[in-house]
Amino acid sequence: MDPHMTEWLNLMIRWAHMIVGIAWIGASFYFVWLENNLNRTNPRDGLSGDLWAIHGGGIYHLEKYKLAPPKMPENLHWFKWEAYFTWITGVLLLGVVYYLNAEIYLVAPGSGIDSTTAIMIGIAALISGWVIYNLLCNSPLGKTPVLLGIVLFLGLVGAAYGLSQVFSGRGAYIHVGAIIGTIMVGNVFFVIMPAQRALVKAIENNQEPDPTLPAKGLLRSRHNNYLTLPVLFIMISNHFPSTYGSEYNWAILAALSVFSILVRHYFNTRHGSQKFAWTIPAAALGMVTLAFVTSPYANKPAAPVAKAPVVEAGDHHADMQASADIAAQADDGTIAFAQINDVIQERCSVCHSATPTHAAFQTAPAGVILDTPEEIKVNVPRIVAQTVTTKVMPLGNLTQMTDEERMLIGEWVEQGAQIQ
């Protein structure tokens, strides 16, 4: 597909995904807050609690029935389309970004799998994720919510680890997010909505509602609430290569998910007491600790000295690499910018140029252009983060940047990143 059309298709779907996603998450957070803040002291007959609130210049009085009112109202709002369209737009976005350009964004360099196989693995992960989750919830394990939550969390960590072995870091992260999103919308479509329809139907038929179905719906709604913050992180994770680009990206994702769940638990329980207030500083300390232990400067080993390889005559790339390695071993230890420029122009400027030559890009990704020495100098921190520290660039390593070239760039930067 034409890269210009792909970019605008990406924009339209992503924008729609954000709009409906905000609507879904906002409604979810609000109703959990509402449930937790109901006044349950001596409620009116048939009610489990009520709440008085003020917002936007108006005063509201909300009531929750134990099961349902004696007679259904003529107009009853159903919260479902926010969830459905969030998932639909999310899947479309997954297809446009990761499946149409699987060799760039999805397949891990050196994994040995082709684009079609990778896409099939991704789709199978979404389906199996929901099936396994639903089976666990309907098993005897579902009667012990805490144990169920631990098992589900470990299952998602296992999925993150497995997917990180065949997908790029970004691809693995987004598929874990898609698995969670599929679980969440599956809860709405297969459990919450049927429970609500059964409740309404029973009332309309003057029958006693079955309390077990709303209870299941409430449990799944709680799951959705706790899963929201990990999904939100995954949605923005592509901006942070130190997470998905790490060798231990699956463990970083697991840790960040734990921190977000702790924070969510505090907000879910603070109406009753402050006994979980410790989760906020604990999560903050966890983030600081994670930033430290994943730092490329923590216990950084000395860079090994590269040896000049023996090359065959006429091998352009080998000649270039040999000259770069020799430059790295110059008597004064200084790496010439000309050697760095050769590497960047061959490995990076295919995409990061004012006139990209790669068919998937009409403009330079993220607006990063590396055509001139001055542009390279300005973007040195990005170059180091993406090519040396996390090695997430070039995307899919399509231009076959070598470890020796990455090492050369790192040494050049340590020497001051001179362009003269």
Short mmCIF file of C-alpha atoms in Angstrom, two decimals, residues 7-22 89 93 235:
data_model
loop_
_atom_site.label_atom_id
_atom_site.label_comp_id
_atom_site.label_asym_id
_atom_site.label_seq_id
_atom_site.Cartn_x
_atom_site.Cartn_y
_atom_site.Cartn_z
CA GLU A 7 -0.08 6.84 7.28
CA TRP A 8 -3.51 8.45 6.97
CA LEU A 9 -5.28 5.14 7.47
CA ASN A 10 -3.18 4.65 10.60
CA LEU A 11 -4.11 8.15 11.78
CA MET A 12 -7.86 7.73 11.26
CA ILE A 13 -8.06 4.34 12.94
CA ARG A 14 -5.76 5.36 15.81
CA TRP A 15 -7.80 8.50 16.47
CA ALA A 16 -11.05 6.54 16.48
CA HIS A 17 -9.42 3.93 18.75
CA MET A 18 -8.43 6.64 21.23
CA ILE A 19 -11.89 8.24 21.24
CA VAL A 20 -13.86 5.05 21.88
CA GLY A 21 -11.17 3.73 24.21
CA ILE A 22 -11.39 6.83 26.39
CA THR A 89 -10.54 -0.27 15.94
CA LEU A 93 -4.88 -0.77 13.91
CA MET A 235 -0.59 1.57 24.11
#
